[in-house]
Short mmCIF file of C-alpha atoms in Angstrom, two decimals:
data_model
loop_
_atom_site.label_atom_id
_atom_site.label_comp_id
_atom_site.label_asym_id
_atom_site.label_seq_id
_atom_site.Cartn_x
_atom_site.Cartn_y
_atom_site.Cartn_z
CA MET A 1 -76.35 74.03 -24.47
CA HIS A 2 -76.42 77.06 -26.21
CA LEU A 3 -72.51 76.56 -27.10
CA LYS A 4 -73.77 72.97 -28.96
CA ILE A 5 -76.37 74.88 -30.19
CA MET A 6 -73.82 77.26 -32.16
CA HIS A 7 -71.45 74.46 -32.53
CA ALA A 8 -73.61 72.48 -34.58
CA THR A 9 -74.66 75.51 -36.93
CA ASN A 10 -71.71 77.13 -36.71
CA GLY A 11 -70.12 75.78 -39.89
CA SER A 12 -72.38 77.50 -42.15
CA VAL A 13 -73.40 80.63 -39.91
CA GLN A 14 -71.18 82.67 -42.55
CA HIS A 15 -72.20 80.54 -45.45
CA GLN A 16 -75.43 80.94 -44.82
CA ARG A 17 -74.58 84.80 -44.47
CA PHE A 18 -73.04 84.77 -47.93
CA GLN A 19 -76.52 82.66 -49.41
CA ILE A 20 -78.76 85.01 -48.40
CA GLN A 21 -80.50 86.14 -52.08
CA VAL A 22 -81.69 89.30 -52.96
CA SER A 23 -84.42 89.34 -55.22
CA ASN A 24 -84.01 90.04 -58.99
CA GLU A 25 -85.97 93.38 -59.09
CA VAL A 26 -82.88 94.49 -56.34
CA LEU A 27 -80.33 93.09 -58.80
CA LYS A 28 -81.59 93.96 -62.05
CA LYS A 29 -81.55 97.78 -60.35
CA ALA A 30 -78.28 97.49 -58.93
CA ILE A 31 -76.93 96.43 -62.62
CA ARG A 32 -78.50 99.47 -63.82
CA GLY A 33 -76.39 101.72 -61.14
CA ASP A 34 -79.28 102.24 -58.90
CA ARG A 35 -77.87 103.73 -55.40
CA ASP A 36 -81.05 102.04 -53.38
CA ALA A 37 -80.23 99.21 -54.59
CA HIS A 38 -76.51 99.08 -54.15
CA SER A 39 -77.80 100.09 -50.37
CA VAL A 40 -79.39 96.67 -50.03
CA LEU A 41 -76.80 94.72 -51.26
CA TYR A 42 -74.72 95.81 -48.77
CA GLN A 43 -76.74 95.94 -45.90
CA THR A 44 -77.54 92.38 -47.04
CA TYR A 45 -73.94 91.02 -47.21
CA SER A 46 -71.45 93.87 -45.45
CA ASN A 47 -71.66 92.06 -42.22
CA ALA A 48 -70.90 88.71 -43.95
CA VAL A 49 -67.70 90.25 -45.91
CA TYR A 50 -66.56 92.19 -43.10
CA THR A 51 -66.71 89.44 -40.52
CA LEU A 52 -64.91 87.32 -43.49
CA ALA A 53 -61.60 89.74 -44.13
CA PHE A 54 -61.32 91.00 -39.44
CA GLY A 55 -61.38 86.71 -39.55
CA ILE A 56 -58.62 86.29 -42.26
CA CYS A 57 -56.85 89.81 -41.94
CA GLY A 58 -56.76 90.04 -37.88
CA SER A 59 -57.87 94.00 -37.69
CA GLN A 60 -60.13 96.31 -37.72
CA GLN A 61 -58.37 98.72 -41.06
CA CYS A 62 -58.09 95.75 -42.78
CA ALA A 63 -61.55 94.72 -42.51
CA GLU A 64 -62.37 97.69 -43.58
CA ASP A 65 -60.30 98.33 -46.38
CA VAL A 66 -61.29 94.65 -47.79
CA LEU A 67 -65.18 95.89 -46.80
CA HIS A 68 -64.29 98.79 -49.39
CA ASN A 69 -62.66 97.43 -52.00
CA THR A 70 -64.95 94.45 -52.11
CA TYR A 71 -67.81 96.33 -52.97
CA ILE A 72 -66.00 99.09 -54.74
CA LYS A 73 -64.95 95.88 -57.00
CA LEU A 74 -68.78 93.99 -56.31
CA LEU A 75 -70.47 97.66 -57.91
CA ASN A 76 -68.32 97.90 -60.98
CA LYS A 77 -68.64 94.05 -62.03
CA LEU A 78 -72.08 93.74 -61.27
CA PRO A 79 -73.24 94.26 -65.02
CA SER A 80 -71.29 91.43 -66.50
CA PHE A 81 -72.62 89.00 -63.18
CA GLU A 82 -74.07 86.26 -65.67
CA GLY A 83 -76.01 84.60 -62.62
CA ARG A 84 -74.28 81.42 -62.78
CA ALA A 85 -73.60 80.88 -58.70
CA PRO A 86 -75.18 83.18 -56.32
CA LEU A 87 -74.55 86.63 -55.83
CA GLY A 88 -73.26 86.57 -52.46
CA MET A 89 -70.91 84.11 -53.61
CA TRP A 90 -69.59 85.43 -56.22
CA LEU A 91 -69.40 88.70 -53.59
CA ARG A 92 -67.23 86.01 -51.46
CA GLN A 93 -64.79 85.35 -53.85
CA ILE A 94 -64.11 88.85 -54.10
CA ALA A 95 -64.11 89.47 -50.55
CA VAL A 96 -61.44 86.03 -50.31
CA ASN A 97 -59.52 87.86 -53.27
CA GLU A 98 -59.53 90.93 -51.54
CA SER A 99 -57.87 90.17 -48.14
CA LEU A 100 -55.29 87.97 -50.41
CA MET A 101 -54.34 90.95 -51.06
CA TYR A 102 -54.87 93.32 -48.52
CA LEU A 103 -52.55 90.91 -47.12
CA ARG A 104 -49.70 90.55 -49.86
CA LYS A 105 -49.69 94.61 -50.18
CA HIS A 106 -49.35 94.65 -45.77
CA LYS A 107 -46.95 91.49 -45.54
CA LYS A 108 -45.74 93.33 -42.18
CA HIS A 109 -49.07 94.76 -41.01
CA LYS A 110 -49.91 93.62 -37.28
CA ALA A 111 -53.16 93.45 -35.62
CA VAL A 112 -54.04 95.72 -33.02
CA ILE A 113 -55.32 93.44 -30.63
CA SER A 114 -55.79 95.82 -27.34
CA SER A 115 -58.22 98.18 -29.93
CA ASP A 116 -59.93 95.30 -31.02
CA GLU A 117 -61.00 94.81 -27.77
CA TYR A 118 -61.67 98.07 -26.87
CA ASP A 119 -64.01 97.76 -29.68
CA TYR A 120 -65.47 95.10 -28.78
CA ILE A 121 -66.13 96.05 -25.24
CA GLU A 122 -67.71 98.82 -26.58
CA GLY A 123 -69.52 96.64 -29.07
CA TYR A 124 -71.01 94.97 -25.94
CA GLN A 125 -72.22 97.65 -23.87
CA ASP A 126 -73.80 99.26 -26.92
CA SER A 127 -75.68 96.07 -27.88
CA ASP A 128 -79.07 94.98 -25.96
CA GLU A 129 -79.61 91.69 -27.96
CA ALA A 130 -75.86 90.85 -27.09
CA TYR A 131 -75.98 91.99 -23.66
CA PRO A 132 -75.10 89.27 -21.25
CA ALA A 133 -77.35 88.76 -18.53
CA SER A 134 -74.86 88.73 -15.72
CA ALA A 135 -71.18 90.50 -15.00
CA ILE A 136 -69.91 86.99 -14.41
CA ASP A 137 -71.46 85.77 -17.70
CA PHE A 138 -69.89 89.14 -19.27
CA THR A 139 -66.80 88.35 -18.37
CA LYS A 140 -66.05 84.91 -19.25
CA GLN A 141 -67.49 85.88 -23.18
CA LEU A 142 -64.85 88.56 -22.60
CA ASP A 143 -62.43 86.13 -21.41
CA SER A 144 -63.12 83.41 -24.01
CA GLN A 145 -63.62 86.25 -26.62
CA ASN A 146 -59.96 88.04 -26.17
CA ASP A 147 -58.06 84.39 -25.48
CA MET A 148 -58.97 83.52 -29.19
CA THR A 149 -58.25 86.18 -30.55
CA CYS A 150 -55.09 86.20 -28.94
CA LEU A 151 -54.08 83.33 -29.85
CA LEU A 152 -55.53 83.85 -34.14
CA ASN A 153 -53.25 86.53 -33.60
CA LYS A 154 -50.20 84.61 -32.59
CA LEU A 155 -51.05 82.24 -35.44
CA PRO A 156 -49.06 84.01 -39.14
CA GLU A 157 -50.50 85.28 -41.69
CA ASP A 158 -50.36 82.35 -44.17
CA MET A 159 -51.86 79.74 -41.36
CA ARG A 160 -54.35 81.72 -40.12
CA LEU A 161 -56.19 82.45 -43.13
CA VAL A 162 -56.14 78.41 -44.22
CA LEU A 163 -57.51 77.67 -40.89
CA TRP A 164 -59.75 80.45 -41.61
CA LEU A 165 -61.11 78.99 -45.21
CA LYS A 166 -61.26 75.76 -44.19
CA GLU A 167 -62.85 75.79 -40.81
CA VAL A 168 -64.96 78.93 -41.60
CA GLU A 169 -65.92 79.50 -44.93
CA GLY A 170 -65.99 75.80 -45.82
CA TYR A 171 -63.26 76.04 -48.71
CA THR A 172 -61.57 72.72 -49.59
CA HIS A 173 -58.10 72.13 -49.41
CA ASN A 174 -57.88 72.10 -52.81
CA GLU A 175 -60.15 74.97 -52.68
CA ILE A 176 -57.61 76.66 -50.97
CA ALA A 177 -54.77 75.30 -52.76
CA THR A 178 -55.72 77.13 -55.83
CA LEU A 179 -56.42 79.97 -54.05
CA VAL A 180 -52.63 80.50 -52.12
CA ASN A 181 -50.70 78.91 -54.95
CA LYS A 182 -49.82 75.79 -53.24
CA THR A 183 -50.62 72.43 -53.17
CA PRO A 184 -53.73 70.68 -51.28
CA SER A 185 -50.55 69.13 -49.37
CA TYR A 186 -49.83 72.17 -48.29
CA SER A 187 -52.82 72.99 -46.82
CA LYS A 188 -53.76 69.86 -44.89
CA SER A 189 -49.92 70.20 -42.99
CA VAL A 190 -51.31 74.31 -42.26
CA VAL A 191 -54.73 73.31 -41.05
CA SER A 192 -53.29 70.02 -39.03
CA ARG A 193 -50.18 72.64 -37.89
CA ALA A 194 -52.55 75.02 -36.68
CA LEU A 195 -55.11 73.07 -35.33
CA GLN A 196 -52.19 72.00 -33.03
CA PHE A 197 -50.92 74.93 -31.59
CA LEU A 198 -54.29 76.24 -30.50
CA ARG A 199 -55.11 72.51 -29.34
CA ALA A 200 -52.27 72.61 -27.24
CA ARG A 201 -52.28 76.58 -26.26
CA MET A 202 -55.98 76.24 -25.25
CA THR A 203 -55.27 72.53 -22.94
CA GLN A 204 -52.73 75.16 -21.22
CA HIS A 205 -55.05 77.94 -20.36
CA ASP A 206 -57.76 75.80 -19.97
CA GLU A 207 -55.01 73.67 -16.83
CA ILE A 208 -54.28 77.64 -15.35
CA ASN A 209 -57.19 78.23 -15.06
CA TYR A 210 -58.20 74.97 -13.41
CA SER A 211 -55.72 75.96 -10.79
CA VAL A 212 -56.27 79.24 -10.41
CA GLY A 213 -59.65 77.81 -9.75
CA GLU A 214 -58.76 75.44 -6.87
CA HIS A 215 -57.59 78.21 -4.47
CA MET B 1 -47.37 53.41 -34.69
CA HIS B 2 -50.08 55.51 -34.47
CA ALA B 3 -52.30 58.09 -37.10
CA THR B 4 -50.74 61.68 -37.17
CA ASN B 5 -52.78 64.77 -37.00
CA GLU B 6 -53.05 65.20 -40.45
CA GLN B 7 -53.94 62.13 -41.36
CA LEU B 8 -56.89 61.99 -38.41
CA LEU B 9 -57.75 65.19 -39.82
CA GLU B 10 -58.45 63.58 -43.77
CA ILE B 11 -60.32 60.89 -41.95
CA ILE B 12 -62.37 63.55 -40.75
CA ASP B 13 -62.99 65.15 -44.04
CA GLY B 14 -64.01 61.88 -45.58
CA GLU B 15 -60.69 60.86 -47.31
CA GLN B 16 -59.22 57.84 -47.20
CA CYS B 17 -55.60 57.33 -46.66
CA GLU B 18 -53.67 54.09 -46.01
CA MET B 19 -53.91 54.49 -42.05
CA SER B 20 -57.69 54.32 -42.04
CA GLN B 21 -57.89 50.51 -41.71
CA HIS B 22 -55.98 51.39 -38.77
CA VAL B 23 -57.39 54.00 -37.30
CA SER B 24 -60.53 51.65 -37.32
CA SER B 25 -59.41 48.88 -35.03
CA CYS B 26 -56.90 50.90 -32.88
CA ASP B 27 -58.65 52.55 -29.64
CA HIS B 28 -55.82 55.17 -29.10
CA CYS B 29 -56.91 56.21 -32.33
CA GLN B 30 -60.67 56.28 -32.59
CA ILE B 31 -60.37 58.30 -29.54
CA THR B 32 -57.83 61.02 -30.30
CA LEU B 33 -60.26 60.98 -33.93
CA THR B 34 -63.08 61.96 -31.72
CA GLU B 35 -61.34 64.71 -29.71
CA LEU B 36 -59.83 66.15 -32.85
CA LYS B 37 -63.03 65.81 -34.41
CA SER B 38 -65.16 67.80 -31.50
CA PHE B 39 -61.77 70.01 -30.68
CA GLU B 40 -62.23 70.65 -35.11
CA SER B 41 -65.89 72.04 -34.97
CA ASP B 42 -65.60 74.32 -31.57
CA ILE B 43 -62.49 76.07 -33.39
CA GLY B 44 -64.69 76.74 -36.35
CA LEU B 45 -67.47 78.04 -33.86
CA GLN B 46 -64.49 80.13 -31.34
CA MET B 47 -63.23 81.89 -34.85
CA PHE B 48 -66.13 83.07 -36.21
CA SER B 49 -67.32 84.40 -32.61
CA ALA B 50 -63.92 86.32 -32.06
CA ALA B 51 -64.03 87.81 -35.44
CA ASP B 52 -67.93 88.45 -35.91
CA ARG B 53 -68.48 91.90 -36.19
CA VAL B 54 -70.37 94.29 -37.73
CA PRO B 55 -68.52 97.54 -40.20
CA SER B 56 -68.70 101.30 -38.81
CA ASP B 57 -71.01 103.45 -40.21
CA ASP B 58 -69.60 105.21 -42.87
CA VAL B 59 -68.36 102.90 -44.82
CA TRP B 60 -70.87 103.20 -47.15
CA GLU B 61 -70.63 106.77 -46.85
CA LYS B 62 -66.91 106.36 -48.06
CA ILE B 63 -67.87 103.57 -50.75
CA GLN B 64 -70.33 106.03 -52.02
CA SER B 65 -67.65 108.75 -52.29
CA SER B 66 -65.28 106.94 -53.96
CA LEU B 67 -67.81 105.46 -56.55
CA ASP B 68 -68.81 109.26 -57.35
CA GLN B 69 -65.02 109.62 -57.36
CA GLU B 70 -64.33 107.20 -59.72
CA HIS B 71 -66.99 108.42 -62.15
CA LEU B 72 -65.90 111.77 -62.39
CA ASP B 73 -61.88 110.56 -63.03
CA SER B 74 -64.04 108.71 -66.05
CA ASN B 75 -65.42 111.34 -67.35
CA ARG B 76 -62.38 113.16 -67.01
CA LEU B 77 -60.19 110.70 -68.90
CA ASP B 78 -62.88 110.41 -71.82
CA PRO B 79 -63.99 113.75 -72.27
CA GLN B 80 -65.44 112.55 -75.69
CA ALA B 81 -67.73 110.26 -74.54
CA ASP B 82 -68.70 112.48 -71.81
CA ILE B 83 -69.60 114.87 -74.89
CA SER B 84 -71.24 112.73 -76.79
CA GLN B 85 -73.03 111.27 -73.47
CA GLN B 86 -74.65 114.35 -72.80
CA LEU B 87 -75.93 114.53 -76.45
CA SER B 88 -77.34 111.46 -76.42
CA ASN B 89 -79.30 113.26 -73.57
CA VAL B 90 -80.08 115.92 -75.61
CA HIS B 91 -81.25 114.39 -78.68
CA PRO B 92 -80.73 111.40 -80.29
CA LEU B 93 -79.64 111.76 -83.95
CA VAL B 94 -77.39 114.54 -83.15
CA ALA B 95 -75.96 111.80 -80.21
CA ALA B 96 -75.11 109.28 -83.37
CA PRO B 97 -71.02 110.42 -82.50
CA GLN B 98 -68.93 111.40 -85.75
CA HIS B 99 -66.57 108.14 -85.47
CA SER B 100 -68.95 105.84 -86.00
CA LEU B 101 -69.43 107.10 -89.69
CA SER B 102 -66.57 107.79 -90.69
CA ARG B 103 -65.39 104.49 -89.94
CA PRO B 104 -67.41 102.76 -92.59
CA ILE B 105 -66.12 105.93 -95.13
CA TYR B 106 -62.73 105.08 -94.48
CA ALA B 107 -63.64 101.10 -94.92
CA LEU B 108 -65.68 101.61 -98.46
CA ALA B 109 -62.28 104.08 -99.61
CA ALA B 110 -59.91 101.08 -98.65
CA SER B 111 -62.01 98.68 -100.14
CA ILE B 112 -62.39 100.86 -103.15
CA ALA B 113 -58.67 101.27 -103.07
CA PHE B 114 -58.39 97.54 -103.12
CA VAL B 115 -60.32 97.06 -105.98
CA GLY B 116 -58.31 99.21 -108.02
CA LEU B 117 -54.78 98.43 -107.42
CA ILE B 118 -55.86 94.48 -108.08
CA SER B 119 -57.24 95.70 -111.01
CA ILE B 120 -53.83 97.32 -112.40
CA PHE B 121 -52.08 94.58 -111.86
CA MET B 122 -54.07 92.05 -113.44
CA PHE B 123 -54.59 95.03 -116.54
CA SER B 124 -50.69 95.03 -116.39
CA GLN B 125 -50.39 91.24 -116.24
CA GLN B 126 -52.49 90.37 -119.51
CA GLN B 127 -50.28 93.05 -121.02
CA ASN B 128 -47.52 91.03 -119.95
CA ASN B 129 -49.15 87.98 -121.19
CA GLN B 130 -49.97 89.52 -124.45
CA LEU B 131 -46.13 90.78 -125.60
CA GLN B 132 -45.27 87.34 -124.26
CA THR B 133 -46.71 85.72 -127.05
CA GLN B 134 -46.64 87.97 -129.55
CA ILE B 135 -42.57 87.75 -129.48
CA MET B 136 -43.40 84.08 -129.56
CA GLN B 137 -45.45 84.13 -132.01
CA ALA B 138 -42.37 86.04 -134.42
CA SER B 139 -39.82 84.29 -132.99
CA LEU B 140 -41.81 81.25 -134.82
CA ASN B 141 -42.71 83.22 -137.89
CA GLU B 142 -39.17 83.26 -138.50
CA LEU B 143 -38.55 79.33 -138.06
CA MET B 144 -41.44 78.71 -140.17
CA LEU B 145 -39.37 81.06 -142.57
CA ASN B 146 -36.03 79.42 -142.44
CA SER B 147 -37.51 75.79 -142.56
CA ARG B 148 -39.95 76.73 -145.79
CA GLY B 149 -35.92 78.38 -147.36
CA LEU B 150 -34.39 74.89 -146.51
CA GLU B 151 -36.80 72.80 -147.67
CA HIS B 152 -36.75 75.33 -151.31
CA VAL B 153 -33.35 74.41 -151.34
CA LEU B 154 -33.62 71.04 -150.65
CA GLN B 155 -36.29 70.28 -153.06
CA LYS B 156 -33.58 72.19 -155.79
CA VAL B 157 -30.55 70.05 -155.03
CA ALA B 158 -32.78 66.99 -155.13
CA ASP B 159 -34.43 67.48 -158.45
CA GLN B 160 -30.47 66.92 -159.77
CA ASN B 161 -31.08 63.45 -159.29
CA LEU B 162 -27.47 62.94 -157.78
CA ALA B 163 -26.66 59.60 -157.20
CA LEU B 164 -26.51 58.91 -152.99
CA THR B 165 -23.60 56.41 -152.10
CA VAL B 166 -25.39 53.57 -149.98
CA ALA B 167 -24.56 54.77 -146.76
CA ASN B 168 -25.84 58.64 -147.35
CA GLN B 169 -28.64 57.33 -148.89
CA LYS B 170 -29.76 55.64 -145.48
CA ALA B 171 -29.31 58.67 -143.51
CA ALA B 172 -31.37 60.68 -146.14
CA ASP B 173 -33.99 58.49 -145.47
CA ARG B 174 -33.80 57.81 -141.91
CA LEU B 175 -33.64 62.05 -142.19
CA TYR B 176 -37.16 62.20 -144.63
CA TRP B 177 -39.09 60.05 -142.08
CA ARG B 178 -37.91 62.07 -139.42
CA LEU B 179 -39.33 65.55 -141.69
CA THR B 180 -42.83 63.65 -142.09
CA TYR B 181 -42.89 62.57 -138.52
CA VAL B 182 -42.10 65.80 -137.28
CA ASP B 183 -44.73 67.35 -140.05
CA GLN B 184 -47.24 65.00 -138.51
CA LEU B 185 -46.82 66.23 -134.74
CA ILE B 186 -46.57 70.03 -136.09
CA ASN B 187 -50.26 69.18 -137.50
CA GLN B 188 -51.51 67.72 -134.52
CA ALA B 189 -50.46 70.39 -131.69
CA SER B 190 -52.19 73.40 -130.81
CA PRO B 191 -50.90 76.63 -132.69
CA ASP B 192 -51.72 78.69 -129.56
CA ASN B 193 -48.80 76.12 -127.75
CA THR B 194 -45.99 78.02 -129.17
CA GLU B 195 -43.32 76.76 -126.85
CA ARG B 196 -44.21 73.11 -128.37
CA MET B 197 -44.47 74.90 -131.83
CA GLU B 198 -41.04 76.50 -131.60
CA VAL B 199 -39.53 72.99 -130.24
CA LEU B 200 -41.16 70.54 -133.70
CA TRP B 201 -40.29 74.12 -136.09
CA ASN B 202 -36.67 73.75 -134.56
CA ASP B 203 -36.53 70.00 -135.40
CA ARG B 204 -38.07 70.37 -138.76
CA ILE B 205 -34.84 73.44 -139.55
CA GLU B 206 -32.07 70.82 -137.86
CA ALA B 207 -33.76 67.42 -140.51
CA LEU B 208 -33.52 70.12 -143.36
CA ASN B 209 -30.24 71.45 -142.54
CA GLU B 210 -29.25 68.19 -142.37
CA LEU B 211 -30.56 66.69 -145.68
CA ASN B 212 -28.81 69.36 -146.99
CA GLN B 213 -25.58 68.82 -145.79
CA ILE B 214 -25.81 65.18 -147.06
CA TYR B 215 -26.85 66.55 -150.82
CA TYR B 216 -24.28 69.13 -150.95
CA GLN B 217 -21.63 66.47 -149.41
CA GLN B 218 -22.35 64.31 -152.42
CA GLU B 219 -22.37 66.94 -154.74
CA SER B 220 -18.63 68.63 -154.05
CA THR B 221 -17.43 64.27 -154.31
CA LEU B 222 -18.89 64.00 -158.09
CA ASN B 223 -17.33 67.80 -158.66
CA ALA B 224 -14.25 66.67 -157.21
CA SER B 225 -13.89 63.23 -159.47
CA GLU B 226 -14.84 64.84 -162.29
CA ILE B 227 -12.33 67.56 -162.04
#
């Protein structure tokens, strides 16, 4: 049930985070260079940017670098912000571009899964809200998280990027094509192949789990 | 033949593809479509859940120190900007940077120099034109003088009342007509149009020369027959 509710809203969770608006007063102060206003902007959007970067690059180091560079760029560009699009969406565009730049610079970069798993466990232990009700729930959630993290890390970087932009950020194939300098057909084909890959692996995994459970 | 994964995804995205009709009527494709739709939305959730993290606390501190460093670097690169900024903090009158005044002064000097050059050029052009006109006028005066001289000579010859042959008389008549016509044109022409006047006076001289030639030929023939 919990999954179904999340499922219904998931497509827009990340999108909604970027849609959050800050007050005009904060925005004006931030444009003038007020440090407190900058801090408000960071608190409002940092989670969304961090998650986006982590989703695209797959490592904590990359996500932190992208978050850092995105905010430096945002605060430097802020005086030229005309307000034609919401600030959050403008920031998302900067974050996507920064992630792309990071990937291009670190072509051979590979995520360190074990370290991420460790961070995840630590995060759960530190957070009271997200702490599962029982040890079984905790194990199940951790398994599911790690399965997906492992599977995503198996995808080539380009495929992971396109899949994230399409399935989580809600970009259209045309928008993705423009971003990666390819055709919409390329984007469609990549998403299709990535979904096929994940589906096959997840079905396989479910079958193994089911057979283990039987014994 | 059933729809491919990619075609089914296009249908899920609301796009029309060539297999749309087939999918709507094929049970197998309908089942695959429903499964794919469900899987696609699940995968979005799972990807988001797997990546949803909170950044470490020191990232904001790093951003702030980077911004401070950038500010320092930019001041170091442009010391004049820093000084003028400091001056502007001290007193608004002192703050007016020197280069903001020097620019209009340079512009003014450049425009004065430009106007001066143009004036000199125009003056020299005018001088040249005047000189040219004077030369033309002198040449015209010379032509007029020659013409008068020839006319005087012709008058003297004509006064002798030499009987011309029929052919010479006809030629002389034609030349007199021509002379009269040229005179008319000279009277009508503008005296400022020196080039035109020069052509007309040359024509006049030519006609007078030819007339004189006719009379001299006649005179020399008569003298020869008397001898």
